[in-house]
Coordinates of C-alpha atoms and ligand atoms in Angstrom, one line a residue:
M1 CA -34.5 19.1 41.8
R2 CA -31.9 21.5 40.5
T3 CA -29.4 21.6 37.8
T4 CA -26.9 23.9 37.0
T5 CA -27.3 25.5 33.5
V6 CA -23.8 26.8 32.0
E7 CA -24.5 30.5 32.4
E8 CA -24.7 30.1 35.9
E9 CA -20.9 28.0 35.8
S10 CA -19.8 30.9 33.5
A11 CA -21.1 33.1 36.1
S12 CA -19.0 31.3 38.6
T13 CA -15.4 31.8 38.4
G14 CA -13.9 30.1 35.5
V15 CA -15.2 27.0 36.7
A16 CA -17.4 26.2 33.3
E17 CA -13.6 27.1 31.6
G18 CA -11.9 24.7 34.0
N19 CA -15.0 21.7 33.0
R20 CA -14.7 22.4 29.7
R21 CA -10.8 21.3 30.1
W22 CA -12.0 18.3 31.5
H23 CA -14.3 17.7 29.0
A24 CA -11.8 18.1 26.0
L25 CA -9.1 15.7 28.0
A26 CA -12.2 13.3 27.8
G27 CA -12.6 13.5 24.2
L28 CA -8.9 13.2 24.2
V29 CA -8.5 9.8 26.0
S30 CA -11.2 8.1 24.5
A31 CA -9.7 9.3 21.0
A32 CA -6.3 7.6 22.0
L33 CA -8.2 4.3 23.2
T34 CA -10.7 4.1 19.9
L35 CA -6.7 4.3 18.0
G36 CA -5.3 2.0 20.9
V37 CA -8.4 -0.6 21.1
G38 CA -7.8 -0.6 16.8
Q39 CA -4.5 -0.8 17.0
L40 CA -5.1 -3.9 19.1
V41 CA -7.4 -5.6 16.8
A42 CA -5.3 -4.6 13.8
G43 CA -2.6 -6.6 15.3
I44 CA -5.1 -9.9 15.9
A45 CA -7.5 -9.6 12.6
S46 CA -5.8 -7.6 10.2
P47 CA -2.5 -6.1 10.4
S48 CA -2.7 -3.6 7.2
A49 CA -5.7 -2.0 8.7
A50 CA -4.7 0.0 12.0
P51 CA -7.3 3.4 11.9
L52 CA -4.5 6.0 11.5
V53 CA -2.8 3.9 8.7
V54 CA -5.8 3.5 6.8
V55 CA -7.3 7.0 7.2
G56 CA -3.5 8.0 6.0
D57 CA -3.3 5.8 3.2
A58 CA -6.8 7.1 1.9
V59 CA -5.6 10.7 2.1
V60 CA -2.7 9.7 0.2
D61 CA -4.5 8.6 -2.5
R62 CA -7.2 10.9 -2.9
V63 CA -5.3 14.5 -2.2
P64 CA -4.8 16.6 -5.5
A65 CA -1.6 16.1 -7.6
W66 CA -0.5 19.4 -7.4
L67 CA -0.5 19.2 -3.1
K68 CA 1.4 16.2 -3.4
D69 CA 4.2 17.5 -5.5
A70 CA 4.1 20.8 -3.1
A71 CA 4.3 18.0 0.1
I72 CA 7.0 16.3 -1.1
R73 CA 8.6 19.9 -2.3
T74 CA 8.4 20.9 0.9
F75 CA 9.0 18.4 3.2
G76 CA 11.0 15.9 1.4
S77 CA 11.2 12.0 2.6
H78 CA 9.7 13.5 6.1
D79 CA 6.6 14.0 3.8
K80 CA 4.7 10.9 5.3
T81 CA 5.7 12.2 8.8
V82 CA 4.3 15.4 8.5
L83 CA 1.1 14.2 6.8
L84 CA 0.3 11.3 9.8
T85 CA 1.3 14.1 12.3
T86 CA -1.1 16.3 10.3
I87 CA -4.0 13.5 10.8
A88 CA -3.1 13.1 14.2
V89 CA -3.6 16.7 15.2
V90 CA -7.1 16.7 13.3
V91 CA -8.4 14.1 14.9
A92 CA -6.9 15.0 18.2
L93 CA -8.8 18.6 17.7
L94 CA -11.7 16.5 16.6
A95 CA -11.9 14.5 19.4
A96 CA -11.2 17.3 22.1
L97 CA -14.6 19.2 20.3
A98 CA -16.5 15.7 20.8
G99 CA -15.9 16.2 24.6
V100 CA -16.7 19.8 24.9
L101 CA -20.1 18.8 22.7
A102 CA -20.7 15.9 24.7
R103 CA -20.6 17.7 27.6
R104 CA -24.1 19.6 26.8
R105 CA -25.5 17.2 24.2
L106 CA -24.1 13.5 25.0
A107 CA -25.6 12.7 21.5
A108 CA -23.7 15.5 19.8
G109 CA -20.2 14.4 21.2
V110 CA -20.9 10.8 20.2
G111 CA -21.8 11.6 16.9
V112 CA -18.7 13.2 16.1
V113 CA -16.7 10.1 17.4
G114 CA -19.0 8.3 15.4
V115 CA -18.3 10.1 12.2
L116 CA -14.5 9.7 12.6
G117 CA -15.4 5.6 13.2
V118 CA -17.3 5.7 9.9
V119 CA -14.0 7.6 8.3
G120 CA -12.0 4.7 9.3
V121 CA -14.5 2.0 8.4
V122 CA -14.7 3.1 5.1
A123 CA -11.3 3.9 4.6
A124 CA -10.6 0.3 5.4
A125 CA -13.1 -1.0 3.8
S126 CA -12.0 1.1 0.6
R127 CA -8.7 -0.5 0.2
P128 CA -7.4 -2.5 -2.9
D129 CA -6.3 -5.2 -0.1
A130 CA -9.4 -4.7 1.8
T131 CA -10.9 -8.0 3.5
T132 CA -13.7 -8.9 5.3
V133 CA -12.3 -7.8 9.0
S134 CA -10.8 -4.7 7.4
P135 CA -13.2 -2.5 9.1
L136 CA -13.1 -4.4 12.3
P137 CA -10.3 -2.5 13.4
S138 CA -12.0 1.1 13.3
A139 CA -15.7 -0.4 14.2
L140 CA -14.3 -1.9 17.5
G141 CA -11.8 0.9 18.4
A142 CA -14.4 3.7 17.3
A143 CA -17.1 1.5 19.8
A144 CA -14.8 1.4 22.9
G145 CA -13.7 5.4 22.0
T146 CA -17.3 6.0 22.1
Y147 CA -18.1 3.7 25.3
A148 CA -15.6 5.6 27.2
L149 CA -16.7 9.0 26.0
V150 CA -20.2 8.2 27.4
V151 CA -18.9 7.3 30.8
L152 CA -16.0 9.8 31.4
T153 CA -18.6 12.5 30.0
R154 CA -21.4 11.1 32.7
R155 CA -18.9 10.9 35.4
L156 CA -18.1 14.4 34.8
T157 CA -21.0 16.3 34.3
R158 CA -22.1 14.0 37.3
R159 CA -19.6 15.8 39.5
R160 CA -20.2 19.3 38.0
A161 CA -24.4 18.5 39.1
Q162 CA -23.3 19.1 42.4
G163 CA -22.9 22.7 41.9
P164 CA -19.9 24.8 41.6
G165 CA -20.2 25.8 45.4
E166 CA -19.7 22.2 46.8
P167 CA -16.1 20.8 47.8
S168 CA -14.5 19.2 44.5
P169 CA -13.4 15.7 44.9
G170 CA -11.3 15.9 42.0
R171 CA -9.1 18.6 44.1
G172 CA -8.7 16.1 46.8
A173 CA -11.3 17.1 49.1
A174 CA -12.3 14.8 52.0
G175 CA -14.5 12.7 49.5
G176 CA -11.6 11.1 48.3
P177 CA -8.8 10.9 45.5
P178 CA -8.5 13.1 42.2
R179 CA -11.4 11.0 41.1
R180 CA -11.3 12.3 37.4
G181 CA -7.6 12.4 37.5
V182 CA -7.8 9.0 38.1
L183 CA -10.4 8.4 35.6
L184 CA -9.0 10.0 32.6
G185 CA -5.5 8.7 33.5
G186 CA -7.0 5.2 33.6
T187 CA -8.0 5.7 30.1
A188 CA -4.8 6.7 28.7
A189 CA -3.4 4.1 30.1
A190 CA -5.4 1.7 29.0
A191 CA -5.2 3.1 25.4
L192 CA -1.6 2.6 25.3
A193 CA -1.8 -0.9 26.6
T194 CA -3.8 -2.0 24.2
G195 CA -1.7 0.2 21.5
G196 CA 1.6 -1.3 22.3
A197 CA 0.3 -4.7 22.6
G198 CA -1.4 -4.0 19.2
Q199 CA 1.4 -2.6 17.8
A200 CA 3.9 -5.6 19.1
L201 CA 1.6 -8.3 17.9
V202 CA 1.2 -6.6 13.7
T203 CA 5.2 -6.7 13.8
S204 CA 5.7 -9.9 15.1
R205 CA 3.5 -11.0 12.4
S206 CA 5.7 -9.1 9.7
A207 CA 7.0 -9.4 6.5
E208 CA 10.4 -9.0 8.3
Q209 CA 10.4 -12.6 10.3
S210 CA 9.6 -13.7 7.0
R211 CA 12.3 -12.1 4.8
A212 CA 14.3 -13.8 8.0
R213 CA 13.1 -17.4 6.9
V214 CA 14.1 -16.9 3.1
V215 CA 16.9 -18.5 1.8
L216 CA 17.7 -17.4 -2.0
P217 CA 18.8 -20.2 -4.8
A218 CA 21.9 -19.9 -6.4
P219 CA 21.4 -18.0 -9.9
A220 CA 21.3 -20.1 -12.8
D221 CA 22.4 -17.3 -14.9
P222 CA 24.9 -15.5 -12.5
A223 CA 25.7 -11.5 -12.9
P224 CA 29.2 -11.0 -14.8
A225 CA 32.3 -10.1 -12.4
L226 CA 32.8 -6.4 -12.1
P227 CA 35.9 -5.5 -14.7
P228 CA 38.7 -3.7 -12.6
G229 CA 38.8 0.0 -12.7
T230 CA 35.7 0.9 -11.2
D231 CA 35.7 3.0 -7.7
P232 CA 38.7 4.7 -7.6
A233 CA 39.6 4.9 -4.3
D234 CA 41.5 9.0 -4.6
A235 CA 37.7 9.6 -6.7
V236 CA 36.1 7.4 -4.3
A237 CA 37.4 9.2 -1.2
S238 CA 36.6 12.8 -2.4
G239 CA 33.1 12.2 -3.0
L240 CA 32.5 9.9 -6.3
T241 CA 29.5 7.7 -6.2
T242 CA 30.4 3.9 -5.9
Y243 CA 29.3 2.1 -8.7
A244 CA 27.8 -0.6 -6.4
T245 CA 25.0 1.3 -4.6
R246 CA 24.8 0.0 -1.1
T247 CA 21.4 -1.4 -0.1
A248 CA 21.1 0.8 2.8
D249 CA 21.9 3.8 0.7
F250 CA 19.7 2.9 -2.1
Y251 CA 17.4 5.8 -2.6
R252 CA 13.7 4.1 -2.0
V253 CA 10.5 6.2 -3.5
D254 CA 6.7 4.8 -3.2
T255 CA 3.7 6.0 -2.4
A256 CA 2.9 3.8 1.0
L257 CA 2.4 5.4 4.1
V258 CA 3.2 2.6 6.0
V259 CA 5.5 -0.2 4.0
P260 CA 3.7 -2.9 3.1
D261 CA 3.7 -6.2 5.2
V262 CA 3.5 -9.1 2.6
Q263 CA 4.9 -12.7 4.0
A264 CA 6.2 -14.5 1.7
E265 CA 4.3 -17.5 2.5
D266 CA 1.0 -15.5 1.6
W267 CA 2.8 -14.2 -1.5
S268 CA 1.1 -15.0 -5.0
L269 CA 1.2 -13.4 -8.3
R270 CA -2.1 -13.6 -10.9
V271 CA -0.8 -13.2 -14.4
H272 CA -3.9 -13.3 -16.5
G273 CA -5.6 -11.1 -18.8
L274 CA -4.9 -10.9 -23.0
V275 CA -3.5 -14.6 -21.8
E276 CA -3.7 -18.1 -23.3
R277 CA -3.6 -19.6 -20.2
E278 CA -4.1 -17.4 -16.7
L279 CA -1.6 -18.5 -13.9
T280 CA -1.1 -18.0 -10.2
I281 CA 2.4 -18.5 -8.9
D282 CA 3.7 -18.7 -4.9
F283 CA 6.6 -17.7 -3.6
D284 CA 8.4 -21.2 -3.5
T285 CA 7.8 -22.1 -7.3
L286 CA 8.8 -18.8 -8.0
L287 CA 12.4 -19.6 -6.4
A288 CA 12.7 -23.3 -8.3
K289 CA 12.5 -21.1 -11.3
P290 CA 16.1 -20.6 -13.4
L291 CA 16.8 -17.3 -11.6
R292 CA 18.9 -14.8 -13.5
E293 CA 21.2 -11.9 -11.4
R294 CA 21.9 -8.6 -13.2
W295 CA 23.4 -5.3 -12.6
I296 CA 20.8 -2.6 -13.2
T297 CA 20.9 0.8 -12.6
L298 CA 17.2 2.4 -11.4
T299 CA 16.3 5.8 -12.2
C300 CA 13.2 8.0 -10.7
V301 CA 11.6 10.0 -12.8
S302 CA 10.9 12.7 -10.5
N303 CA 14.8 12.5 -10.3
E304 CA 16.1 16.2 -11.0
V305 CA 19.2 17.2 -12.8
G306 CA 22.1 16.6 -10.3
G307 CA 19.7 14.4 -8.3
S308 CA 20.2 11.5 -5.7
Y309 CA 17.0 9.2 -7.2
V310 CA 19.2 6.7 -9.1
G311 CA 21.1 3.9 -7.8
N312 CA 22.7 0.5 -9.0
A313 CA 22.1 -2.6 -7.1
R314 CA 22.7 -6.5 -8.1
W315 CA 19.1 -8.3 -8.8
L316 CA 18.1 -11.8 -8.8
G317 CA 14.9 -12.4 -10.6
Y318 CA 13.2 -15.1 -13.3
P319 CA 13.0 -13.0 -16.6
L320 CA 9.6 -11.8 -17.4
R321 CA 9.9 -12.8 -21.1
D322 CA 9.9 -16.3 -19.7
L323 CA 7.0 -16.0 -17.1
L324 CA 5.2 -14.3 -20.2
A325 CA 5.9 -17.3 -22.3
D326 CA 4.1 -19.3 -19.7
V327 CA 0.4 -17.7 -20.0
G328 CA 1.1 -17.1 -24.0
V329 CA 0.7 -13.4 -24.6
R330 CA -2.5 -13.2 -27.3
E331 CA -2.8 -10.8 -30.0
G332 CA -3.0 -7.1 -29.8
A333 CA -1.3 -6.7 -26.1
D334 CA 0.6 -3.8 -25.7
M335 CA 0.8 -3.3 -21.7
L336 CA 1.7 -5.0 -18.5
F337 CA -0.3 -3.5 -15.6
A338 CA 1.5 -4.2 -12.4
T339 CA -0.7 -3.9 -9.2
S340 CA 1.1 -4.1 -5.9
T341 CA -0.7 -5.4 -2.2
D342 CA -1.0 -1.6 -1.3
G343 CA -3.3 -0.8 -4.4
F344 CA 0.0 1.5 -6.4
T345 CA -0.4 0.6 -10.2
L346 CA 1.5 1.1 -13.4
S347 CA 2.1 0.6 -17.0
A348 CA 4.9 -0.9 -18.6
P349 CA 5.1 -1.7 -22.3
L350 CA 5.5 -5.3 -23.4
A351 CA 7.9 -4.7 -25.9
E352 CA 10.8 -3.2 -23.5
A353 CA 9.5 -6.3 -21.1
T354 CA 9.7 -9.0 -24.0
D355 CA 12.8 -8.1 -26.6
G356 CA 15.3 -10.1 -24.7
R357 CA 16.7 -7.3 -21.9
D358 CA 17.2 -8.2 -18.5
A359 CA 13.4 -7.2 -17.4
M360 CA 12.9 -9.7 -14.4
L361 CA 10.5 -10.3 -11.3
V362 CA 12.8 -9.9 -8.8
V363 CA 13.2 -11.5 -5.6
G364 CA 16.7 -10.8 -4.3
M365 CA 18.8 -7.6 -3.9
N366 CA 22.4 -7.6 -3.9
G367 CA 22.5 -11.1 -2.9
E368 CA 19.9 -10.8 -0.4
P369 CA 15.9 -11.0 -0.1
L370 CA 14.1 -7.9 -1.1
P371 CA 14.2 -5.3 1.4
R372 CA 11.0 -4.7 2.7
E373 CA 10.8 -0.9 1.7
H374 CA 12.2 -2.3 -1.3
G375 CA 9.3 -4.5 -2.5
F376 CA 9.5 -7.6 -0.4
P377 CA 8.8 -10.2 -1.1
V378 CA 8.5 -9.7 -5.0
R379 CA 8.8 -6.6 -7.6
M380 CA 9.7 -5.9 -11.1
V381 CA 12.8 -4.5 -12.4
I382 CA 12.7 -3.3 -16.4
P383 CA 16.3 -1.8 -17.6
G384 CA 15.7 1.7 -19.5
L385 CA 12.4 2.5 -18.0
Y386 CA 11.5 4.7 -14.9
G387 CA 10.6 3.2 -12.1
Y388 CA 6.8 3.9 -11.9
V389 CA 6.6 2.4 -15.3
S390 CA 8.2 -0.7 -14.8
A391 CA 9.5 -1.3 -11.0
C392 CA 6.4 -2.1 -9.4
K393 CA 7.3 -3.4 -5.6
W394 CA 4.9 -5.7 -3.7
V395 CA 3.8 -6.7 -6.8
T396 CA 0.6 -9.2 -6.5
D397 CA -1.4 -9.0 -10.0
L398 CA -0.2 -8.6 -14.2
E399 CA -2.8 -7.7 -16.6
V400 CA -1.5 -8.3 -20.0
T401 CA -3.3 -5.7 -21.6
R402 CA -3.4 -2.1 -24.1
F403 CA -2.2 1.5 -22.9
A404 CA -5.7 2.2 -25.0
D405 CA -8.0 0.1 -22.4
K406 CA -6.6 1.3 -19.2
T407 CA -4.1 3.9 -17.2
A408 CA -2.2 3.7 -14.4
Y409 CA -1.2 5.4 -10.8
W410 CA 0.8 8.3 -11.9
T411 CA -0.5 8.6 -15.7
D412 CA -3.8 9.4 -13.9
R413 CA -2.0 12.2 -11.6
G414 CA -0.2 13.9 -14.9
W415 CA 2.7 11.4 -16.0
A416 CA 3.4 10.6 -19.2
A417 CA 2.1 6.6 -19.8
K418 CA 6.0 5.3 -21.2
G419 CA 8.9 6.5 -19.3
P420 CA 12.0 5.5 -21.1
I421 CA 15.2 6.9 -19.3
K422 CA 16.3 9.9 -20.3
T423 CA 20.2 10.1 -20.7
A424 CA 21.9 11.9 -18.1
S425 CA 25.0 12.9 -16.0
R426 CA 26.1 14.2 -12.8
I427 CA 28.8 16.0 -11.1
D428 CA 30.0 14.5 -8.0
V429 CA 33.4 15.9 -7.6
P430 CA 33.9 18.7 -6.3
K431 CA 31.1 19.8 -4.8
S432 CA 29.1 23.1 -5.5
F433 CA 30.7 26.1 -4.0
A434 CA 33.8 23.9 -3.1
K435 CA 37.1 25.8 -2.6
V436 CA 40.0 23.9 -4.7
R437 CA 43.9 24.4 -4.9
R438 CA 45.1 25.6 -8.2
G439 CA 46.6 22.8 -10.5
R440 CA 45.6 19.6 -11.4
V441 CA 41.6 18.9 -9.9
P442 CA 40.0 15.7 -10.6
V443 CA 36.2 16.0 -11.8
A444 CA 34.5 12.7 -11.6
G445 CA 30.6 12.1 -11.5
V446 CA 28.9 8.9 -12.4
A447 CA 26.0 9.0 -16.1
W448 CA 23.4 6.7 -17.3
A449 CA 21.6 6.1 -20.3
Q450 CA 20.1 2.3 -19.3
H451 CA 20.1 -0.3 -22.2
R452 CA 21.5 2.5 -24.4
G453 CA 24.6 2.7 -22.6
V454 CA 26.9 5.1 -21.9
S455 CA 29.2 5.8 -25.0
A456 CA 31.0 9.0 -24.0
V457 CA 31.0 12.1 -21.3
E458 CA 32.1 15.2 -21.7
V459 CA 33.0 18.3 -19.5
R460 CA 33.7 21.7 -20.4
V461 CA 34.5 24.7 -18.0
D462 CA 33.3 28.6 -18.1
E463 CA 31.0 27.5 -21.6
G464 CA 34.7 26.7 -23.2
E465 CA 35.3 23.7 -25.5
W466 CA 33.9 19.9 -24.8
A467 CA 36.8 17.9 -23.6
Q468 CA 36.6 14.0 -23.0
A469 CA 36.0 12.3 -19.7
R470 CA 37.6 9.2 -18.8
L471 CA 34.9 6.6 -19.0
L472 CA 35.3 3.7 -16.1
P473 CA 34.5 0.4 -16.8
S474 CA 30.5 -0.8 -16.4
A475 CA 28.9 -4.5 -16.2
S476 CA 26.5 -3.7 -18.8
S477 CA 24.7 -1.1 -20.7
D478 CA 21.8 -1.4 -17.9
T479 CA 24.2 0.1 -15.6
W480 CA 25.4 3.6 -14.7
C481 CA 28.8 4.4 -15.6
Q482 CA 31.6 6.4 -13.3
W483 CA 33.9 9.2 -15.0
V484 CA 36.8 11.1 -14.2
Y485 CA 38.2 13.9 -15.6
D486 CA 41.4 16.1 -14.6
W487 CA 40.8 19.2 -15.0
D488 CA 43.7 21.7 -15.2
A489 CA 42.7 24.7 -12.7
D490 CA 45.0 27.3 -13.2
E491 CA 43.0 30.3 -12.9
P492 CA 41.7 31.8 -9.8
G493 CA 38.6 32.8 -9.2
S494 CA 34.8 31.4 -9.7
H495 CA 34.8 28.8 -12.3
S496 CA 31.4 26.5 -13.7
I497 CA 32.0 23.2 -15.0
Q498 CA 29.3 21.4 -16.4
V499 CA 28.9 17.5 -17.9
R500 CA 26.9 16.1 -20.7
A501 CA 27.2 12.3 -21.9
T502 CA 26.2 10.1 -25.2
D503 CA 24.3 7.2 -25.2
G504 CA 25.3 4.2 -27.1
T505 CA 23.5 5.2 -30.2
G506 CA 25.5 8.4 -30.7
T507 CA 22.7 10.8 -29.3
P508 CA 24.5 13.4 -26.7
Q509 CA 22.1 14.3 -23.3
T510 CA 20.0 17.3 -24.5
A511 CA 20.9 20.7 -22.9
A512 CA 17.3 21.3 -22.9
V513 CA 16.4 22.4 -19.5
V514 CA 12.9 20.5 -18.2
A515 CA 11.4 19.8 -15.6
P516 CA 11.0 16.1 -14.2
I517 CA 7.2 16.1 -15.0
P518 CA 5.9 14.8 -17.0
D519 CA 8.5 12.6 -18.5
G520 CA 11.5 13.1 -16.8
A521 CA 14.3 16.2 -16.2
S522 CA 16.8 17.5 -18.9
G523 CA 19.5 19.6 -19.1
Y524 CA 22.9 19.8 -18.0
D525 CA 24.2 19.0 -14.8
S526 CA 26.6 22.0 -13.2
V527 CA 28.9 23.1 -10.1
T528 CA 30.5 26.2 -9.2
V529 CA 33.9 26.3 -7.6
S530 CA 36.7 28.7 -6.4
V531 CA 39.8 28.2 -7.3
E532 CA 42.2 29.9 -5.1
Ligands
MTE601 N1 4.2 -0.4 -5.1 C1 5.0 0.3 -5.7 N2 6.4 0.3 -6.3 C2 6.8 1.5 -7.0 C3 6.3 2.5 -7.1 C4 5.3 3.1 -5.8 O1 4.8 3.7 -5.5 N3 4.2 1.7 -5.1 N4 6.8 3.4 -6.9 C5 8.0 3.4 -8.2 C6 8.9 4.4 -8.7 S1 8.3 6.0 -8.8 C7 10.0 4.2 -8.2 S2 11.2 5.3 -9.0 C8 10.3 3.0 -7.8 C9 11.6 3.1 -6.5 O2 12.2 1.8 -6.3 P1 13.1 1.9 -5.0 O3 12.5 2.5 -3.8 O4 13.2 0.3 -4.4 O5 14.2 2.8 -5.0 O6 9.7 2.4 -7.0 C10 8.3 2.1 -8.4 N5 7.6 1.2 -7.8
MO602 MO1 9.9 7.2 -9.4

């Protein structure tokens, strides 16, 4: 029996080229089926273990810090989309390669798919929230994909074995319908169907449903009524940040590629380490504790001078001090090591968690259960510390330990072990490069020095004398405050305006210009405006 060699085919009118394309397509639809079946198995068995997601998460946790920083700088909040797309493109290229390889040596193609499957299985198994079923989506997905690749390759090669000179059923010859198109199309449709069904299952088992069932109790210790005088209408209309940040506008910073899907019914927190009595608390027990509600302004250590990674909300929670009293902290401990369901860790200093400030295990934000992306069902908040050392979202484990014994996620990547928030101020209006009319120009913004409080804000124009701005009221020293300065702009031309705050201890904000890494940015915010 005669078999066609590649050389013979190449010689014959680009048929080989065409065949190669079909085989590449077979690789692609097989990979799509891998992901689809993986998603379906994830939906049934392990919602957080869909193949693309576990691989993406594994990549996020392994890329060097400089690359991660560069990605965030370049792509901003699109960094996760860019990463997922990159992974999808790489997988697609490898899949096409597998298809082409399988054409000549089936084992080689299957090998490439197998390696992809193993990568998924290892990534799934090495997740911090891994269970025995976590590797299943990648394993079964890869099995389905391999099977598809073998069947499709055999069909395509059998066609080819008929020889280039014979009529091609694929092109609608008398032998029948365009079979290879149907085969590949059918596989692609199966991939879509399994993937779609899996996605629907994942969503229906979601935290969103669980969140809708939560009824928050009234706080035993409610937040103070806001003193009148915040949010002057004219300043807000021209762009001054409102005192309270709407939940939908609240900044989000985390390492989670996909927002962790935790149901309140499944949640529990283990408190252990240097304690007298270990404790595990579930969501209902937590809600039954006397809860406290407070206005607290959160800030990210990676916020640039003038940046927007800062927001003020009303948080409802159980004081960490009370929780730690329940377990009894032992001698020598100085750190609270918090771990979230997705494996993120942070190191919070015990001193600040227990000195009487409103450090809390939080269940509510602005009167509602925590939104998923802000840590549903439970997160931490400690006033006065940057989020990366205080505000663990989706927290499920608290270990009382010592800074000498443990380091957390961002500390391992070059950021400081401790992160008290630096005194800062920001100009919201006028915007930089605005053109303003001669006369009285309102300059306004926010200033923060959480837990020390803001005692003064000053403004200067063209590096002249500092002049006092008017501070608007705030709920406590744990929140930012708004400020307004009426500038008499009587000289036409370009002017620079700078701002600085002084904290409650009388220490002015530093002028030293410093980048966010390792312990927070500093320097004065400024805008340049032109008066006409
Ligand atoms: N699980 C988890 N918690 C986390 C983070 C994270 O990456 N993962 N990031 C921290 C950082 S750096 C900040 S600034 C705050 C941001 O909280 P927000 O997204 O609710 O504004 O969450 C903190 N908690
Ligand atoms: Mo942060």
